[in-house]
Coordinates of C-alpha atoms in Angstrom, one line a residue:
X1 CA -9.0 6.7 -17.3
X2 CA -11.8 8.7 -16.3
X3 CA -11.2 12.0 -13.6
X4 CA -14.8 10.7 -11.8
X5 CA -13.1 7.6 -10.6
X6 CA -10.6 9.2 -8.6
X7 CA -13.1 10.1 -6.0
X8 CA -15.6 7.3 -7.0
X9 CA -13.0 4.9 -5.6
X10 CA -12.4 7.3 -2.1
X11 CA -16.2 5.4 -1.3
X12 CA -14.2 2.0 -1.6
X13 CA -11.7 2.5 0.4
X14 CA -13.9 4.6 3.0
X15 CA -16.8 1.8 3.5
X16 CA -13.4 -0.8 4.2
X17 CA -12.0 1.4 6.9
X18 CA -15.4 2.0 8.5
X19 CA -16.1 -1.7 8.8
X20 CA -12.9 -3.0 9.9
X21 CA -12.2 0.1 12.5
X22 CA -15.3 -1.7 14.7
X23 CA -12.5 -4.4 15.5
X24 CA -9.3 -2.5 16.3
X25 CA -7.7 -3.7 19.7
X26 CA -10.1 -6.7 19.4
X27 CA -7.5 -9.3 18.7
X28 CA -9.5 -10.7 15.5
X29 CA -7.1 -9.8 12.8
X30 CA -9.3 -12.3 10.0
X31 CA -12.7 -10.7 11.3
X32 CA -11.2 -7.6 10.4
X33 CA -10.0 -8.4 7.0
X34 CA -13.0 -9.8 5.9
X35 CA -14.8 -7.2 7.6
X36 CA -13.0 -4.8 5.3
X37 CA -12.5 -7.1 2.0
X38 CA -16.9 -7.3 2.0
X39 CA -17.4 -3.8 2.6
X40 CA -15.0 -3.2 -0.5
X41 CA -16.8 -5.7 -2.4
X42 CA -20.1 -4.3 -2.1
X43 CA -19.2 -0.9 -3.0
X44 CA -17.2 -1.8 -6.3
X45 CA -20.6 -3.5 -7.9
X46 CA -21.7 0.4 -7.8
X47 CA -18.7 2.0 -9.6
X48 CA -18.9 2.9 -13.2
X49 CA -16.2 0.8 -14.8
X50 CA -14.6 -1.9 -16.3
X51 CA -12.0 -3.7 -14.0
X52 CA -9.7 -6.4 -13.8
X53 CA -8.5 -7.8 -9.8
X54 CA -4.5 -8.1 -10.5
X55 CA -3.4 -7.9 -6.8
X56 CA -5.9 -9.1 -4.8
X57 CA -6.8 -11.4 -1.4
X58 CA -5.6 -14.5 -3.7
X59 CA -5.8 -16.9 -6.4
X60 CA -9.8 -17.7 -7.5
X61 CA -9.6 -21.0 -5.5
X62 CA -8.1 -19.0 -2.3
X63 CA -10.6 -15.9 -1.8
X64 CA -14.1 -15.2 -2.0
X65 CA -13.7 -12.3 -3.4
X66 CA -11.6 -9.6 -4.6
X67 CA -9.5 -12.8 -5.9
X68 CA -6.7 -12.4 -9.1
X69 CA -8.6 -12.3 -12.0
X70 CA -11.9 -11.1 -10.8
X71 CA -14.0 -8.4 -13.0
X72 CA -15.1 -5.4 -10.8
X73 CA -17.5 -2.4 -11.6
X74 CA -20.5 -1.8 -13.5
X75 CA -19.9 -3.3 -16.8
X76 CA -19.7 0.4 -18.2
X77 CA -16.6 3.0 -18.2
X78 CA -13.1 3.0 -18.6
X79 CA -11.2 -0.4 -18.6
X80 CA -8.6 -0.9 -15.7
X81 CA -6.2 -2.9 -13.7
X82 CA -6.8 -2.8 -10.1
X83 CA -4.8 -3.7 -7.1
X84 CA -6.1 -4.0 -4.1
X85 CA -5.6 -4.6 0.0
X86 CA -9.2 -4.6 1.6
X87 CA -7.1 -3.7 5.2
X88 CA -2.8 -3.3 5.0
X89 CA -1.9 -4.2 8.5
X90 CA -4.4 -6.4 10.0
X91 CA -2.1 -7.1 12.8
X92 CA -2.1 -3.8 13.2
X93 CA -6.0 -3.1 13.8
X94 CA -6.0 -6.4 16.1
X95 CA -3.1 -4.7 18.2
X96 CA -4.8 -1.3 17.8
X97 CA -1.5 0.8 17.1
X98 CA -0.5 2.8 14.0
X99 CA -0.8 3.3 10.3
X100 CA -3.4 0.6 9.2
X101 CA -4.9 1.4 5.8
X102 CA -7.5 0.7 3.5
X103 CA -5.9 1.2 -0.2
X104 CA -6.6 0.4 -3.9
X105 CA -4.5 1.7 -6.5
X106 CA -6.0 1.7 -10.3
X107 CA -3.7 1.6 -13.5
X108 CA -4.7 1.5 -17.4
X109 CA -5.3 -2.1 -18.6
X110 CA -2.6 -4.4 -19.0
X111 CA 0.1 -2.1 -16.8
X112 CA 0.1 -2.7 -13.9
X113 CA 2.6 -5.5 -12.4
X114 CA 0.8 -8.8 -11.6
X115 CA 3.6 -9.6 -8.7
X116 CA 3.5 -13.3 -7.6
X117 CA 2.9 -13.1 -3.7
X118 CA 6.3 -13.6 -2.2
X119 CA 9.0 -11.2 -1.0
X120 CA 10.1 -8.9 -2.4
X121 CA 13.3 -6.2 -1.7
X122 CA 12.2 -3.0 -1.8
X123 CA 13.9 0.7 -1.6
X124 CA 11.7 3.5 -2.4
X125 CA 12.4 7.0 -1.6
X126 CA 10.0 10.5 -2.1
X127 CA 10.5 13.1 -5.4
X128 CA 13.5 14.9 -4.3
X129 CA 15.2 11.7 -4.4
X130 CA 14.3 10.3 -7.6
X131 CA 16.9 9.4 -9.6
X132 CA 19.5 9.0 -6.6
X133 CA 18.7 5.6 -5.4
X134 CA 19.8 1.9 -6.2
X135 CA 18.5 -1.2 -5.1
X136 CA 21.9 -3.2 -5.5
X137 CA 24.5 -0.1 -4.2
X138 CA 25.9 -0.8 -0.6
X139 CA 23.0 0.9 2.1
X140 CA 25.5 3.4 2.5
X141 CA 25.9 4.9 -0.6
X142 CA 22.2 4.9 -0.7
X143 CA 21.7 7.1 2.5
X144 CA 24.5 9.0 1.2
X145 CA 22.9 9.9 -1.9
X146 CA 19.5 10.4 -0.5
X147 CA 21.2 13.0 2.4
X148 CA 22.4 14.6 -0.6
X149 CA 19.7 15.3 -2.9
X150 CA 17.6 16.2 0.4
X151 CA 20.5 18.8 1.4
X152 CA 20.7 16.6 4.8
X153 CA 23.9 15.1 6.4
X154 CA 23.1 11.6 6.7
X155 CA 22.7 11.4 10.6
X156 CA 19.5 13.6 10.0
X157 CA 17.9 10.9 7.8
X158 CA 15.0 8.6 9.2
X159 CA 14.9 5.3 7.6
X160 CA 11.8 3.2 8.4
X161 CA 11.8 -1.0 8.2
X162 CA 9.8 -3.7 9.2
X163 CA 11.2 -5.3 12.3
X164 CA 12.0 -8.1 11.3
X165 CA 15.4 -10.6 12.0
X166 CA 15.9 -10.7 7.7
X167 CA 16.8 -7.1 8.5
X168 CA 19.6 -7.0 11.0
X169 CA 22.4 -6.7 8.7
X170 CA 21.0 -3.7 7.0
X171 CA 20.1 -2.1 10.3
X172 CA 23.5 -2.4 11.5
X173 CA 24.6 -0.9 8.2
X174 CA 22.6 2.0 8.6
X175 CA 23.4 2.8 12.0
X176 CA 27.1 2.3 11.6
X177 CA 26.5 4.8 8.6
X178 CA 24.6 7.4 11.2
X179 CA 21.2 7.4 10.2
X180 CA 18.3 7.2 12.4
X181 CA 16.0 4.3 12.3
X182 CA 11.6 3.7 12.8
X183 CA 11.1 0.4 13.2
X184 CA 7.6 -0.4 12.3
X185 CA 5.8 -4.1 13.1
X186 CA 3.8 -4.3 10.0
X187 CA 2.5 -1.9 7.0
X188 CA 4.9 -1.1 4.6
X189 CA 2.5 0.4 2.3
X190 CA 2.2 3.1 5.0
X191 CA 6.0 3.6 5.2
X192 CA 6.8 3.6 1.5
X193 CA 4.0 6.3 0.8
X194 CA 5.6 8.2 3.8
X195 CA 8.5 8.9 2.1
X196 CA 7.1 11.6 -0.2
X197 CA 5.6 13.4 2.6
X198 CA 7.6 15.9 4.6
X199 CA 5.6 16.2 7.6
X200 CA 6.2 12.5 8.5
X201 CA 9.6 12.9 8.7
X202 CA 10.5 9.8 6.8
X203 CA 13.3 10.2 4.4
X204 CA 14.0 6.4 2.9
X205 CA 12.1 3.3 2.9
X206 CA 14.2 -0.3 2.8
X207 CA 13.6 -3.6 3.5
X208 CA 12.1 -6.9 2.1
X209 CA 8.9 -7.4 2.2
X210 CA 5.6 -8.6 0.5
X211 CA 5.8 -7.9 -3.6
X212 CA 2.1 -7.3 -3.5
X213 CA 2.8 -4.5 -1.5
X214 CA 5.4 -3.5 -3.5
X215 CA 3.1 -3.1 -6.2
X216 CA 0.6 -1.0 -4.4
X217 CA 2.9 1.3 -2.9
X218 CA 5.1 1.9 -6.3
X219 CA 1.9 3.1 -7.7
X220 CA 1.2 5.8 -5.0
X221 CA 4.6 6.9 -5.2
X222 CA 4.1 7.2 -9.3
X223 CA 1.5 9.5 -8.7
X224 CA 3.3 11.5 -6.0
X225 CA 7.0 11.7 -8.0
X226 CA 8.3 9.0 -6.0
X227 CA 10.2 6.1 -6.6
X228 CA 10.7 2.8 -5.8
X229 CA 12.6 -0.3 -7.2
X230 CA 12.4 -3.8 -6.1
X231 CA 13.7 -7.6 -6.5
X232 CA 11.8 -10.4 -6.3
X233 CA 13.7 -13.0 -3.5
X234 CA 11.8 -16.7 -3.8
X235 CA 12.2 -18.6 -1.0
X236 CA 12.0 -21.9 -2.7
X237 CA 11.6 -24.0 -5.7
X238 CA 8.1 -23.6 -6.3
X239 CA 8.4 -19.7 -5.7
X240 CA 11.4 -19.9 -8.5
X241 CA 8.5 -21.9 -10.7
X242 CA 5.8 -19.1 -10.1
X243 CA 8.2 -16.7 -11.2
X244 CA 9.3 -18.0 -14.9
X245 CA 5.3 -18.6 -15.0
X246 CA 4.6 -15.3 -14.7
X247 CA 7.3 -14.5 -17.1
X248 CA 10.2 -13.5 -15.4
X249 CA 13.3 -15.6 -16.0
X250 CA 15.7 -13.0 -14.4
X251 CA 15.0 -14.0 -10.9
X252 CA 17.4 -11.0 -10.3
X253 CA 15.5 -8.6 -12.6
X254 CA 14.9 -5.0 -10.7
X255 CA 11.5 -3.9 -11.3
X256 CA 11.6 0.2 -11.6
X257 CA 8.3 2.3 -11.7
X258 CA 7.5 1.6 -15.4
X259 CA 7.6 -2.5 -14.7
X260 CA 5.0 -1.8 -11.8
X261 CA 2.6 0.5 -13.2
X262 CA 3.0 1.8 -17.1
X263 CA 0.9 4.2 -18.6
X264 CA 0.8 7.8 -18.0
X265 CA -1.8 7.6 -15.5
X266 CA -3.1 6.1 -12.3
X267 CA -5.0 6.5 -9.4
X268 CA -4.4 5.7 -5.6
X269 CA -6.4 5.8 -2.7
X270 CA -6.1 5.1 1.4
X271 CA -8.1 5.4 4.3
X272 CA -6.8 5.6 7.6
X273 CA -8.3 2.9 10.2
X274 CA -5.9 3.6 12.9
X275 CA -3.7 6.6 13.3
X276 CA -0.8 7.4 11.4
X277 CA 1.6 9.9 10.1
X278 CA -0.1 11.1 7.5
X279 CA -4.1 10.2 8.1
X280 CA -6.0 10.1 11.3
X281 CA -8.1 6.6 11.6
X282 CA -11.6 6.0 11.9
X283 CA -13.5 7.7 14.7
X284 CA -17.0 6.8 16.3
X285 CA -18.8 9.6 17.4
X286 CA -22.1 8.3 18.4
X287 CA -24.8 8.1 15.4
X288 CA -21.7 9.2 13.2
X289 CA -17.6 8.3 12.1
X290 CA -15.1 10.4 10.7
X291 CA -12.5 9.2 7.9
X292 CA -9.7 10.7 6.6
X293 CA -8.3 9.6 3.4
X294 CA -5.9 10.4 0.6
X295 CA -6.5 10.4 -3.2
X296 CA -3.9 11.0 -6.0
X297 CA -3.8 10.9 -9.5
X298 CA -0.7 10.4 -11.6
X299 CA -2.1 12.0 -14.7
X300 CA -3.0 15.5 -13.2
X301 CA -0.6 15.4 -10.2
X302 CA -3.6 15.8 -8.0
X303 CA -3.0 14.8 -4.3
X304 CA -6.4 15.7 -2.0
X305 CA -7.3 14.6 1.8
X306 CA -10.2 14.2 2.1
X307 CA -12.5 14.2 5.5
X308 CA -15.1 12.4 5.5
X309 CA -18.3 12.4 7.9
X310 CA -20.8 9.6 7.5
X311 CA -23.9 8.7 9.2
X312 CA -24.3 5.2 11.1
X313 CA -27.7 5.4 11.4
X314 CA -27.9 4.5 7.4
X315 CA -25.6 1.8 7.9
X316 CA -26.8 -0.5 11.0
X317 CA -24.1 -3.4 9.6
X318 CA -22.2 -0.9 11.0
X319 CA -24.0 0.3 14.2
X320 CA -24.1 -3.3 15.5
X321 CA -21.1 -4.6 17.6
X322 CA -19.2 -7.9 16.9
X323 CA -20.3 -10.4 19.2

């Protein structure tokens, strides 16, 4: 995998944020998506390389673009897996509150995890944890272990979920355990990456949620020293089906780091559209916007924010208003 895609791919996710941004607090949560998902599009048919959609906006027959199975790039450079999510949280950028993202996430050929789009339980925690955590121990023994390896006592943990009903039972187990809770609406790509960054004061990431996701997120944390492991939980017959498809017969199997993203490298990128813990969202500033985004690479250990200032006047797609 080539270093020069690292920050080729920063344009990606940067050209998404700025398009969806121009709907936050509009209430259009599909306008923004595809808002985002073209923007993406466009930029890809400019990047030197070889690339394969494996988490995408859908099957061929359910997406216009950045579907499963769709080639991206040039033609010419290094041959890759991508997964992608033109705009994590488009709830989010309807509502206009916190921590929607525009992410990809790039592995070698053939390694990263083509997860069927269903839940999937998830527990993922930042480098000083790795090692300590386990998807099937009681949540207490978790938070116990995790207070430990961060020299914590367990009431000074912050455990962030998706508020959801699924989740009461593990709520109450955490708080009958001590810990402290952030409930979040939507975006756990956001949350999981938070975990391996102290200034957001977000110690452990739990909960069931989409596998997609799961896959994105697993391969931020792999290039940050993270960890996550998850379980696939079908909700059905034909989920069960899409499963042994896919190859997994174990409907219990847990999926560690290696199962989402093999290799020795990878590459992840994120672009704030609306304020978060760890990257400010898109601002308009008259002929102008400001982005803030994160790269990382596994391979090198590389993490870089990066602040972007682009000019609208280039861009009237982007100058326009939605009617």
């Amino acid at each position: 995998m080539e270093r020069s895609l690292t920050m080729e791919i920063v344009r990606v996710t940067e050209a998404a944020a700025l398009a969806s941004a121009r709907w936050m607090g509009r209430g259009k949560k599909e306008e923004a998506d595809d808002a985002a998902t073209t923007a993406m599009r466009d930029v890809f048919d400019t990047i030197p390389m070889r690339g394969t959609v494996v988490i995408g906006e859908g099957e061929m027959d359910e997406a216009p673009m950045l579907y499963i199975g769709e080639k991206l790039g040039t033609g010419t450079g290094p041959l890759v897996d991508i997964a992608v999510d033109p705009l994590e949280g488009t709830n989010i950028v309807a509502k206009g509150t916190t921590n929607a993202l525009t992410v990809i996430a790039i592995g070698d050929h053939g390694k990263v995890l083509h997860a069927p789009d269903m839940y999937m339980k998830k527990i993922a925690v930042g480098p000083e944890a790795v090692g300590k955590i386990n998807i099937n121990a009681p949540t207490v023994d978790n938070l116990k272990a995790v207070a430990k390896a961060k020299n914590k006592e367990v009431e000074d943990l912050v455990v962030i979920l998706l508020d959801r009903p699924r989740h009461q039972q593990i709520i109450e187990e955490i708080r009958e355990a001590g810990a402290r809770i952030r409930l979040i609406q939507d975006g756990d790509v956001a949350a999981a990456i938070n975990t391996a960054f102290d200034e957001t004061g977000i110690d452990l990431f739990m909960g069931t949620g989409g596998a997609p996701e799961g896959v994105i997120a697993a391969i931020a944390l792999k290039c940050l020293g993270g960890e996550m492991q998850g379980q696939l939980v079908p909700q059905n017959d034909e989920e069960i089906a899409r499963c042994h498809k896919m190859g997994i017969t174990d409907i219990d199997k847990v999926f560690y780091m290696d199962d989402f993203c093999g290799g020795d490298d990878a590459i992840f990128a994120a672009t704030g559209v609306t304020d978060g813990e760890l990257l400010k969202g898109v601002q308009f500033k008259g002929t102008k916007a400001k982005t803030q985004t994160v790269v990382m690479r596994a391979k090198s250990g590389t993490v870089r924010f990066i602040d972007g200032e682009h000019s609208l006047r280039k861009k009237p797609n982007l100058v326009m208003k939605p009617e």
